[in-house]
Amino acid sequence: METFVIDRPSGKLEDVGASTIAESAVDAVIDAKRSEMKSTRPSSESAALLDVDWEMDVVAAANRLLSDILALRVAALRRQRNAMLPINKLPAELIGRILSALVDPMTWSVSMLSSLASVCSRWWRIIVSTPSLWTIAKMAERPDLVVEKSKALLFKVHEGNWYHSEGAMRHFANVVGPDARRWQSLSSKRASSTTYFPISTIRFFG
């Protein structure tokens, strides 16, 4: 989109492009930063190099400010766009059910949920508040989040393999052990095979 102004001496219409407007805006921000940072400017008139260094600091501060502003604008536009997508017209509970149905228990991971949650802020809120998405506790996959976010649902305990350190095993047991009443199953992977233990066959020792 082009913007036009009147060239006062000639009275002609002058074409002012976006780059010209941007340069004027940048100059205004730099001037404002100069005023803010005036107290840090070298006072010695002979310190020319230091004065250039100070000016570089001013421009860098202005660049950070402008970058932050533009990032906020882009984020706002992304939220607006995401809100207009057909899937986001659905109720949050229904989206949660759809995501739960699509998640493969064999490949479930916290990083996978994080990827889904990064789609938009609404999906993030849905994922962190949908207990059925947090029903697999793996040693290396933040089992504390599973215990917390699965609420009252049963969850599967997947140890992974028996080659973790004793400290890691003990920590995992301390995290999921207090909620053993909610364990649906316990699985352990050795080499290329996985063994599943129905919870009714497991005896717990104090």
PDB file of C-alpha atoms in Angstrom:
ATOM      1  CA  MET A   1       0.000   0.000   0.000  1.00  0.00           C
ATOM      2  CA  GLU A   2       1.400   3.397  -1.021  1.00  0.00           C
ATOM      3  CA  THR A   3       1.181   6.559   1.060  1.00  0.00           C
ATOM      4  CA  PHE A   4       1.294  10.013  -0.481  1.00  0.00           C
ATOM      5  CA  VAL A   5       2.195  13.444   0.909  1.00  0.00           C
ATOM      6  CA  ILE A   6       2.315  16.926  -0.574  1.00  0.00           C
ATOM      7  CA  ASP A   7       5.767  18.315  -1.374  1.00  0.00           C
ATOM      8  CA  ARG A   8       5.138  21.795   0.017  1.00  0.00           C
ATOM      9  CA  PRO A   9       7.686  23.780  -2.063  1.00  0.00           C
ATOM     10  CA  SER A  10       6.431  22.426  -5.384  1.00  0.00           C
ATOM     11  CA  GLY A  11       2.912  21.537  -4.374  1.00  0.00           C
ATOM     12  CA  LYS A  12       3.307  18.180  -6.119  1.00  0.00           C
ATOM     13  CA  LEU A  13       2.114  14.853  -4.804  1.00  0.00           C
ATOM     14  CA  GLU A  14       5.118  12.840  -3.627  1.00  0.00           C
ATOM     15  CA  ASP A  15       5.162   9.038  -3.414  1.00  0.00           C
ATOM     16  CA  VAL A  16       6.335   7.928   0.021  1.00  0.00           C
ATOM     17  CA  GLY A  17       7.061   4.185   0.154  1.00  0.00           C
ATOM     18  CA  ALA A  18       6.979   1.897   3.153  1.00  0.00           C
ATOM     19  CA  SER A  19      10.783   1.974   3.433  1.00  0.00           C
ATOM     20  CA  THR A  20      10.785   5.760   3.808  1.00  0.00           C
ATOM     21  CA  ILE A  21       8.137   5.606   6.512  1.00  0.00           C
ATOM     22  CA  ALA A  22      10.055   2.812   8.237  1.00  0.00           C
ATOM     23  CA  GLU A  23      13.277   4.840   8.192  1.00  0.00           C
ATOM     24  CA  SER A  24      11.475   7.786   9.781  1.00  0.00           C
ATOM     25  CA  ALA A  25      10.022   5.513  12.457  1.00  0.00           C
ATOM     26  CA  VAL A  26      13.433   3.977  13.155  1.00  0.00           C
ATOM     27  CA  ASP A  27      15.000   7.437  13.458  1.00  0.00           C
ATOM     28  CA  ALA A  28      12.304   8.408  15.953  1.00  0.00           C
ATOM     29  CA  VAL A  29      12.943   5.279  18.043  1.00  0.00           C
ATOM     30  CA  ILE A  30      16.706   5.874  17.973  1.00  0.00           C
ATOM     31  CA  ASP A  31      16.203   9.476  19.093  1.00  0.00           C
ATOM     32  CA  ALA A  32      14.054   8.265  21.974  1.00  0.00           C
ATOM     33  CA  LYS A  33      16.700   5.727  22.967  1.00  0.00           C
ATOM     34  CA  ARG A  34      19.369   8.442  22.824  1.00  0.00           C
ATOM     35  CA  SER A  35      17.399  10.436  25.349  1.00  0.00           C
ATOM     36  CA  GLU A  36      16.909   7.388  27.591  1.00  0.00           C
ATOM     37  CA  MET A  37      20.596   6.463  27.479  1.00  0.00           C
ATOM     38  CA  LYS A  38      21.996   9.995  27.651  1.00  0.00           C
ATOM     39  CA  SER A  39      23.466   9.415  31.106  1.00  0.00           C
ATOM     40  CA  THR A  40      25.713   6.630  29.765  1.00  0.00           C
ATOM     41  CA  ARG A  41      27.207   8.724  26.954  1.00  0.00           C
ATOM     42  CA  PRO A  42      30.987   9.441  27.243  1.00  0.00           C
ATOM     43  CA  SER A  43      31.550  12.976  28.504  1.00  0.00           C
ATOM     44  CA  SER A  44      35.039  13.508  27.131  1.00  0.00           C
ATOM     45  CA  GLU A  45      35.081  15.319  23.783  1.00  0.00           C
ATOM     46  CA  SER A  46      38.221  13.411  22.794  1.00  0.00           C
ATOM     47  CA  ALA A  47      36.558  10.057  23.260  1.00  0.00           C
ATOM     48  CA  ALA A  48      35.359   9.801  19.653  1.00  0.00           C
ATOM     49  CA  LEU A  49      35.657   6.032  19.516  1.00  0.00           C
ATOM     50  CA  LEU A  50      33.711   5.648  22.742  1.00  0.00           C
ATOM     51  CA  ASP A  51      31.049   7.956  21.334  1.00  0.00           C
ATOM     52  CA  VAL A  52      30.665   5.702  18.284  1.00  0.00           C
ATOM     53  CA  ASP A  53      30.456   2.665  20.570  1.00  0.00           C
ATOM     54  CA  TRP A  54      27.719   4.413  22.553  1.00  0.00           C
ATOM     55  CA  GLU A  55      25.807   5.180  19.359  1.00  0.00           C
ATOM     56  CA  MET A  56      26.052   1.509  18.379  1.00  0.00           C
ATOM     57  CA  ASP A  57      24.583   0.561  21.777  1.00  0.00           C
ATOM     58  CA  VAL A  58      21.735   3.010  21.165  1.00  0.00           C
ATOM     59  CA  VAL A  59      20.971   1.549  17.729  1.00  0.00           C
ATOM     60  CA  ALA A  60      21.157  -2.008  19.112  1.00  0.00           C
ATOM     61  CA  ALA A  61      18.679  -1.102  21.866  1.00  0.00           C
ATOM     62  CA  ALA A  62      16.345   0.452  19.282  1.00  0.00           C
ATOM     63  CA  ASN A  63      16.636  -2.696  17.151  1.00  0.00           C
ATOM     64  CA  ARG A  64      15.637  -4.896  20.083  1.00  0.00           C
ATOM     65  CA  LEU A  65      12.665  -2.676  20.841  1.00  0.00           C
ATOM     66  CA  LEU A  66      11.441  -2.671  17.242  1.00  0.00           C
ATOM     67  CA  SER A  67      11.957  -6.436  16.966  1.00  0.00           C
ATOM     68  CA  ASP A  68       9.897  -7.018  20.108  1.00  0.00           C
ATOM     69  CA  ILE A  69       7.090  -4.782  18.816  1.00  0.00           C
ATOM     70  CA  LEU A  70       6.993  -6.503  15.431  1.00  0.00           C
ATOM     71  CA  ALA A  71       7.088  -9.950  17.066  1.00  0.00           C
ATOM     72  CA  LEU A  72       4.057  -9.013  19.167  1.00  0.00           C
ATOM     73  CA  ARG A  73       2.225  -7.808  16.044  1.00  0.00           C
ATOM     74  CA  VAL A  74       2.989 -11.049  14.202  1.00  0.00           C
ATOM     75  CA  ALA A  75       1.871 -13.132  17.196  1.00  0.00           C
ATOM     76  CA  ALA A  76      -1.403 -11.202  17.384  1.00  0.00           C
ATOM     77  CA  LEU A  77      -2.043 -11.796  13.681  1.00  0.00           C
ATOM     78  CA  ARG A  78      -1.290 -15.505  14.070  1.00  0.00           C
ATOM     79  CA  ARG A  79      -3.775 -15.755  16.930  1.00  0.00           C
ATOM     80  CA  GLN A  80      -6.369 -13.982  14.815  1.00  0.00           C
ATOM     81  CA  ARG A  81      -5.729 -16.315  11.883  1.00  0.00           C
ATOM     82  CA  ASN A  82      -5.846 -19.440  14.055  1.00  0.00           C
ATOM     83  CA  ALA A  83      -9.148 -18.348  15.561  1.00  0.00           C
ATOM     84  CA  MET A  84     -10.596 -18.222  12.039  1.00  0.00           C
ATOM     85  CA  LEU A  85      -9.623 -21.805  11.143  1.00  0.00           C
ATOM     86  CA  PRO A  86     -12.598 -24.216  10.941  1.00  0.00           C
ATOM     87  CA  ILE A  87     -11.185 -26.645  13.530  1.00  0.00           C
ATOM     88  CA  ASN A  88     -10.951 -23.872  16.105  1.00  0.00           C
ATOM     89  CA  LYS A  89     -14.654 -23.224  15.737  1.00  0.00           C
ATOM     90  CA  LEU A  90     -15.229 -26.543  17.492  1.00  0.00           C
ATOM     91  CA  PRO A  91     -15.741 -26.701  21.272  1.00  0.00           C
ATOM     92  CA  ALA A  92     -12.526 -27.177  23.263  1.00  0.00           C
ATOM     93  CA  GLU A  93     -13.745 -30.490  24.721  1.00  0.00           C
ATOM     94  CA  LEU A  94     -14.351 -31.919  21.242  1.00  0.00           C
ATOM     95  CA  ILE A  95     -10.888 -30.877  20.038  1.00  0.00           C
ATOM     96  CA  GLY A  96      -9.435 -32.573  23.107  1.00  0.00           C
ATOM     97  CA  ARG A  97     -11.263 -35.788  22.271  1.00  0.00           C
ATOM     98  CA  ILE A  98     -10.089 -35.659  18.651  1.00  0.00           C
ATOM     99  CA  LEU A  99      -6.468 -35.191  19.708  1.00  0.00           C
ATOM    100  CA  SER A 100      -6.759 -38.009  22.258  1.00  0.00           C
ATOM    101  CA  ALA A 101      -8.095 -40.345  19.553  1.00  0.00           C
ATOM    102  CA  LEU A 102      -5.279 -39.435  17.160  1.00  0.00           C
ATOM    103  CA  VAL A 103      -2.435 -39.925  19.626  1.00  0.00           C
ATOM    104  CA  ASP A 104      -0.686 -43.278  19.209  1.00  0.00           C
ATOM    105  CA  PRO A 105       0.210 -44.737  22.640  1.00  0.00           C
ATOM    106  CA  MET A 106       3.290 -46.414  21.147  1.00  0.00           C
ATOM    107  CA  THR A 107       4.798 -43.093  20.026  1.00  0.00           C
ATOM    108  CA  TRP A 108       3.374 -40.886  22.782  1.00  0.00           C
ATOM    109  CA  SER A 109       5.826 -38.419  24.290  1.00  0.00           C
ATOM    110  CA  VAL A 110       5.789 -35.085  26.066  1.00  0.00           C
ATOM    111  CA  SER A 111       7.735 -33.589  23.152  1.00  0.00           C
ATOM    112  CA  MET A 112       4.974 -34.725  20.785  1.00  0.00           C
ATOM    113  CA  LEU A 113       2.358 -32.995  22.942  1.00  0.00           C
ATOM    114  CA  SER A 114       4.586 -29.930  23.048  1.00  0.00           C
ATOM    115  CA  SER A 115       4.634 -29.871  19.244  1.00  0.00           C
ATOM    116  CA  LEU A 116       0.850 -30.056  19.129  1.00  0.00           C
ATOM    117  CA  ALA A 117       0.564 -27.383  21.805  1.00  0.00           C
ATOM    118  CA  SER A 118       2.777 -25.046  19.774  1.00  0.00           C
ATOM    119  CA  VAL A 119       0.154 -24.865  17.012  1.00  0.00           C
ATOM    120  CA  CYS A 120      -1.619 -22.054  18.825  1.00  0.00           C
ATOM    121  CA  SER A 121      -2.402 -20.815  22.336  1.00  0.00           C
ATOM    122  CA  ARG A 122      -5.869 -22.407  22.276  1.00  0.00           C
ATOM    123  CA  TRP A 123      -4.449 -25.830  21.524  1.00  0.00           C
ATOM    124  CA  TRP A 124      -1.920 -25.333  24.324  1.00  0.00           C
ATOM    125  CA  ARG A 125      -4.733 -24.627  26.793  1.00  0.00           C
ATOM    126  CA  ILE A 126      -6.713 -27.622  25.533  1.00  0.00           C
ATOM    127  CA  ILE A 127      -3.764 -30.029  25.724  1.00  0.00           C
ATOM    128  CA  VAL A 128      -2.657 -29.073  29.227  1.00  0.00           C
ATOM    129  CA  SER A 129      -6.253 -29.389  30.478  1.00  0.00           C
ATOM    130  CA  THR A 130      -7.235 -32.676  28.762  1.00  0.00           C
ATOM    131  CA  PRO A 131      -6.455 -35.579  31.158  1.00  0.00           C
ATOM    132  CA  SER A 132      -6.892 -38.272  28.486  1.00  0.00           C
ATOM    133  CA  LEU A 133      -3.797 -36.950  26.687  1.00  0.00           C
ATOM    134  CA  TRP A 134      -1.674 -37.601  29.777  1.00  0.00           C
ATOM    135  CA  THR A 135      -2.171 -41.300  30.496  1.00  0.00           C
ATOM    136  CA  ILE A 136       1.266 -42.768  29.734  1.00  0.00           C
ATOM    137  CA  ALA A 137       4.079 -42.382  32.256  1.00  0.00           C
ATOM    138  CA  LYS A 138       7.533 -42.930  30.793  1.00  0.00           C
ATOM    139  CA  MET A 139      10.748 -42.612  32.757  1.00  0.00           C
ATOM    140  CA  ALA A 140      12.348 -40.085  30.384  1.00  0.00           C
ATOM    141  CA  GLU A 141       9.142 -38.201  29.577  1.00  0.00           C
ATOM    142  CA  ARG A 142       8.306 -36.070  32.622  1.00  0.00           C
ATOM    143  CA  PRO A 143       6.218 -38.653  34.548  1.00  0.00           C
ATOM    144  CA  ASP A 144       5.431 -35.926  37.093  1.00  0.00           C
ATOM    145  CA  LEU A 145       3.369 -34.125  34.441  1.00  0.00           C
ATOM    146  CA  VAL A 146       1.453 -37.327  33.706  1.00  0.00           C
ATOM    147  CA  VAL A 147       0.633 -37.881  37.388  1.00  0.00           C
ATOM    148  CA  GLU A 148      -0.519 -34.279  37.698  1.00  0.00           C
ATOM    149  CA  LYS A 149      -2.415 -33.756  34.450  1.00  0.00           C
ATOM    150  CA  SER A 150      -4.086 -37.159  34.155  1.00  0.00           C
ATOM    151  CA  LYS A 151      -6.164 -36.081  37.178  1.00  0.00           C
ATOM    152  CA  ALA A 152      -8.169 -39.104  38.348  1.00  0.00           C
ATOM    153  CA  LEU A 153      -7.726 -41.188  35.181  1.00  0.00           C
ATOM    154  CA  LEU A 154      -5.831 -44.457  35.055  1.00  0.00           C
ATOM    155  CA  PHE A 155      -2.433 -44.245  33.381  1.00  0.00           C
ATOM    156  CA  LYS A 156       0.006 -46.754  31.908  1.00  0.00           C
ATOM    157  CA  VAL A 157       3.480 -47.004  33.389  1.00  0.00           C
ATOM    158  CA  HIS A 158       6.192 -47.648  30.811  1.00  0.00           C
ATOM    159  CA  GLU A 159       9.604 -48.162  32.361  1.00  0.00           C
ATOM    160  CA  GLY A 160      11.377 -48.206  28.986  1.00  0.00           C
ATOM    161  CA  ASN A 161      14.254 -50.537  29.816  1.00  0.00           C
ATOM    162  CA  TRP A 162      16.129 -51.801  32.832  1.00  0.00           C
ATOM    163  CA  TYR A 163      19.395 -50.095  31.926  1.00  0.00           C
ATOM    164  CA  HIS A 164      18.690 -46.731  33.533  1.00  0.00           C
ATOM    165  CA  SER A 165      20.775 -45.717  36.522  1.00  0.00           C
ATOM    166  CA  GLU A 166      19.607 -46.750  39.956  1.00  0.00           C
ATOM    167  CA  GLY A 167      19.003 -43.092  40.797  1.00  0.00           C
ATOM    168  CA  ALA A 168      16.795 -42.596  37.731  1.00  0.00           C
ATOM    169  CA  MET A 169      14.827 -45.751  38.548  1.00  0.00           C
ATOM    170  CA  ARG A 170      14.343 -44.664  42.149  1.00  0.00           C
ATOM    171  CA  HIS A 171      13.203 -41.190  41.099  1.00  0.00           C
ATOM    172  CA  PHE A 172      10.723 -42.675  38.618  1.00  0.00           C
ATOM    173  CA  ALA A 173       9.336 -44.983  41.314  1.00  0.00           C
ATOM    174  CA  ASN A 174       9.026 -42.087  43.754  1.00  0.00           C
ATOM    175  CA  VAL A 175       7.054 -40.072  41.196  1.00  0.00           C
ATOM    176  CA  VAL A 176       4.581 -42.706  39.998  1.00  0.00           C
ATOM    177  CA  GLY A 177       4.553 -44.986  43.064  1.00  0.00           C
ATOM    178  CA  PRO A 178       2.262 -42.887  45.284  1.00  0.00           C
ATOM    179  CA  ASP A 179      -0.420 -43.142  42.581  1.00  0.00           C
ATOM    180  CA  ALA A 180      -0.084 -46.906  42.037  1.00  0.00           C
ATOM    181  CA  ARG A 181      -3.834 -47.275  42.542  1.00  0.00           C
ATOM    182  CA  ARG A 182      -4.252 -45.486  39.193  1.00  0.00           C
ATOM    183  CA  TRP A 183      -1.833 -47.677  37.259  1.00  0.00           C
ATOM    184  CA  GLN A 184      -3.558 -49.380  34.361  1.00  0.00           C
ATOM    185  CA  SER A 185      -0.564 -51.505  33.334  1.00  0.00           C
ATOM    186  CA  LEU A 186       3.195 -51.737  33.713  1.00  0.00           C
ATOM    187  CA  SER A 187       5.449 -52.428  30.737  1.00  0.00           C
ATOM    188  CA  SER A 188       9.177 -52.967  30.496  1.00  0.00           C
ATOM    189  CA  LYS A 189      11.278 -53.146  27.361  1.00  0.00           C
ATOM    190  CA  ARG A 190      14.231 -55.497  27.167  1.00  0.00           C
ATOM    191  CA  ALA A 191      16.267 -55.595  23.982  1.00  0.00           C
ATOM    192  CA  SER A 192      13.734 -55.769  21.135  1.00  0.00           C
ATOM    193  CA  SER A 193      10.766 -57.108  23.096  1.00  0.00           C
ATOM    194  CA  THR A 194       8.285 -55.443  25.400  1.00  0.00           C
ATOM    195  CA  THR A 195       6.654 -57.236  28.338  1.00  0.00           C
ATOM    196  CA  TYR A 196       3.331 -56.053  29.725  1.00  0.00           C
ATOM    197  CA  PHE A 197       2.221 -56.823  33.239  1.00  0.00           C
ATOM    198  CA  PRO A 198      -1.504 -56.535  34.069  1.00  0.00           C
ATOM    199  CA  ILE A 199      -1.765 -54.482  37.197  1.00  0.00           C
ATOM    200  CA  SER A 200      -3.642 -57.281  38.980  1.00  0.00           C
ATOM    201  CA  THR A 201      -0.544 -59.527  38.745  1.00  0.00           C
ATOM    202  CA  ILE A 202       1.837 -57.012  40.346  1.00  0.00           C
ATOM    203  CA  ARG A 203       2.625 -57.178  44.031  1.00  0.00           C
ATOM    204  CA  PHE A 204       3.960 -54.038  45.622  1.00  0.00           C
ATOM    205  CA  PHE A 205       6.523 -54.143  48.367  1.00  0.00           C
ATOM    206  CA  GLY A 206       7.020 -51.402  50.918  1.00  0.00           C
TER     207      GLY A 206
END
